[in-house]
mmCIF file of C-alpha atoms in Angstrom:
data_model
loop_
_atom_site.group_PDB
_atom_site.id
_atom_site.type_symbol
_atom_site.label_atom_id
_atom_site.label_comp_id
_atom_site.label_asym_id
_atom_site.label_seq_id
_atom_site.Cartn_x
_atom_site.Cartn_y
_atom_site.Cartn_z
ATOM 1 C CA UNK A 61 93.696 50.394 145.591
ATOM 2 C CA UNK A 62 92.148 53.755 144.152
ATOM 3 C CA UNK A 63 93.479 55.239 140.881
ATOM 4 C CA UNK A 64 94.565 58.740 142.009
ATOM 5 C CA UNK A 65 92.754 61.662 140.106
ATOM 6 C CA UNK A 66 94.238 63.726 137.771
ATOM 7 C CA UNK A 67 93.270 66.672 138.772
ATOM 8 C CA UNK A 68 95.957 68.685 135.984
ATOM 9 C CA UNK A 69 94.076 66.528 132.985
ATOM 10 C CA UNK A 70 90.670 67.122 134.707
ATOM 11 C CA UNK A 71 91.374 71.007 134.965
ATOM 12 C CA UNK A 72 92.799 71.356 131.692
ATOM 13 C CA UNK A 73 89.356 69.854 130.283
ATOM 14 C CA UNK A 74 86.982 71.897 132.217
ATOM 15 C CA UNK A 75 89.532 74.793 130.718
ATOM 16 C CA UNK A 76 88.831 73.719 127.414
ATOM 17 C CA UNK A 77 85.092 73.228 127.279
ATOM 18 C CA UNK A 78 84.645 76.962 129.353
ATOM 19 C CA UNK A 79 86.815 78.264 126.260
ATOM 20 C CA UNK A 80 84.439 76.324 123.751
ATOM 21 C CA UNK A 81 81.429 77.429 125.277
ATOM 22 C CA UNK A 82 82.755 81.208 125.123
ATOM 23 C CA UNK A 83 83.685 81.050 121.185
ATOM 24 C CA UNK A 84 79.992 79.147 120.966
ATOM 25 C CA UNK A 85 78.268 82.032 122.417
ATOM 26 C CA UNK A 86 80.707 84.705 120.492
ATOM 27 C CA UNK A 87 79.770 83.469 117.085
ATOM 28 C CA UNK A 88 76.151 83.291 118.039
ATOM 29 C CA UNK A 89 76.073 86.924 119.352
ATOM 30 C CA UNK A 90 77.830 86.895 116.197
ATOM 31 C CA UNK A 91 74.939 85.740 113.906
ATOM 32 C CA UNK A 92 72.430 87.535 116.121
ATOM 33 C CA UNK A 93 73.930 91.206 114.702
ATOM 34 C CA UNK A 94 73.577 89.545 111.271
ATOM 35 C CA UNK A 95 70.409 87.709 111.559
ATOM 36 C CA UNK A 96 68.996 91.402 113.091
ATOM 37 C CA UNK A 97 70.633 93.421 110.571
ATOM 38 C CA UNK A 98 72.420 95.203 112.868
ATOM 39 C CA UNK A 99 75.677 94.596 110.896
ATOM 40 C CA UNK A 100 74.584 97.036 108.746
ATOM 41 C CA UNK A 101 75.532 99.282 111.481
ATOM 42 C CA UNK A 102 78.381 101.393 112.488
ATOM 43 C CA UNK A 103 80.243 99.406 115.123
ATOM 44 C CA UNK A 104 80.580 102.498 117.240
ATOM 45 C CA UNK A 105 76.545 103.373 116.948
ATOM 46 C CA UNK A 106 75.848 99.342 117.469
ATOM 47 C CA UNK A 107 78.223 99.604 120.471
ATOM 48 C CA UNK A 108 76.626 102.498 122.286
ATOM 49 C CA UNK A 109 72.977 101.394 121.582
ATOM 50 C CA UNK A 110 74.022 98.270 123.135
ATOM 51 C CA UNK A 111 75.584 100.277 126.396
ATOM 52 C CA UNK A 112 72.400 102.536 126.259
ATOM 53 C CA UNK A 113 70.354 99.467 126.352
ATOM 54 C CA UNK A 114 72.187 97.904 129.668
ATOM 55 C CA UNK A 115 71.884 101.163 130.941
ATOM 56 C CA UNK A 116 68.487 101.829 130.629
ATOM 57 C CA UNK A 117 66.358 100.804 133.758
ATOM 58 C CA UNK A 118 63.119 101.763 132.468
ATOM 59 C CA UNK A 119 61.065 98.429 133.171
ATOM 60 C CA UNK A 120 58.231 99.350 130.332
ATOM 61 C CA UNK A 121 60.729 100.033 127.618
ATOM 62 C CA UNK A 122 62.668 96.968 128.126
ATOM 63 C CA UNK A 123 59.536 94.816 127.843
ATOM 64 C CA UNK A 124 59.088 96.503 124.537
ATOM 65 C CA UNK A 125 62.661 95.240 123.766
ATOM 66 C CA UNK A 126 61.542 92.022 125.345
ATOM 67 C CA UNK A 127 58.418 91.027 123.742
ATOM 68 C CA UNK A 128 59.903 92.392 119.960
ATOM 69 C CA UNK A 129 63.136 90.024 120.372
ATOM 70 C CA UNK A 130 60.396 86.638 121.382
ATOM 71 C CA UNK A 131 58.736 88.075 118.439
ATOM 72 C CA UNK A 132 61.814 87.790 116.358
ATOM 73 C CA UNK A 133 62.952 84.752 117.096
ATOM 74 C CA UNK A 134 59.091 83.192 117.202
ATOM 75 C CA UNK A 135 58.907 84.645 112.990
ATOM 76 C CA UNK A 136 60.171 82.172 110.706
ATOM 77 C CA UNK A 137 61.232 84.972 108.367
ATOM 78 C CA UNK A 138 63.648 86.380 110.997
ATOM 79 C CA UNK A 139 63.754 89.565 108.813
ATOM 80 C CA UNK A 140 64.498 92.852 110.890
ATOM 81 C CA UNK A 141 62.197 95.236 112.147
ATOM 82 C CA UNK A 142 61.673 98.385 109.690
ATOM 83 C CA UNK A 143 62.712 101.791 110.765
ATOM 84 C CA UNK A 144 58.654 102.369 112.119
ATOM 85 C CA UNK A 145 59.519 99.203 114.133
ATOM 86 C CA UNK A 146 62.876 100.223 115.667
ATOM 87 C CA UNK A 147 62.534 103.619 117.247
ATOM 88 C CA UNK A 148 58.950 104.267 119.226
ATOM 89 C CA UNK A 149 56.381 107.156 118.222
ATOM 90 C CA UNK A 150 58.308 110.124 119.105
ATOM 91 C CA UNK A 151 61.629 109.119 119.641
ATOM 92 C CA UNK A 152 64.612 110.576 118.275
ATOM 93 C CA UNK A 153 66.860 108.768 116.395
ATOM 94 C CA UNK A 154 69.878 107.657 117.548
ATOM 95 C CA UNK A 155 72.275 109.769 115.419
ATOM 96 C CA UNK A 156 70.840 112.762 116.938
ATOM 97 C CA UNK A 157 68.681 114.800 115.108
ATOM 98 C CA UNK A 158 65.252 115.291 114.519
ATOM 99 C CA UNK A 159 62.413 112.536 114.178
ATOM 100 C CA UNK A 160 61.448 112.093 110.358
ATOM 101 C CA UNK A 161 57.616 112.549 110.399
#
């Protein structure tokens, strides 16, 4: 005869790896804002450039976003991209005011 399953001990394990996976991929968004410099931020600026950048369904722009993050992560420096880096010719910054020329 069969052992019977248990299904409690079974749940409680999936349950515990979903939770370690989570806290895995917290502390490596985590060390993403740090590796970026992004820390350096205000949390409510980091927070809305983050919501601006879900938001934003310009296809051309976020393959800009696209191909700079491969580049970070392809640079063995990992250093940030400088301020000429961040914002595109002509944008405005993201506190509001005018574009430093």
């Amino acid at each position: 005869m069969r052992k019977p399953r248990d299904f409690d001990s079974e749940l409680k394990a999936l349950a515990d790896k979903a939770k370690a996976i989570k806290e895995r991929r917290v502390r490596q968004l985590g060390e993403l804002v740090a590796a970026t410099g992004a820390d350096a931020l205000d949390a409510d600026l980091l927070a809305g450039a983050l919501l601006d950048a879900v938001a934003n369904k310009d296809a051309a722009t976020r393959e800009g976003w696209r191909k700079a993050g491969a580049a970070f992560f392809r640079s063995k420096q990992r250093k940030p991209a400088s301020r000429s880096e961040q914002r595109p010719e002509g944008a405005l910054p993201l506190e509001g005011g005018a574009a430093s020329h």
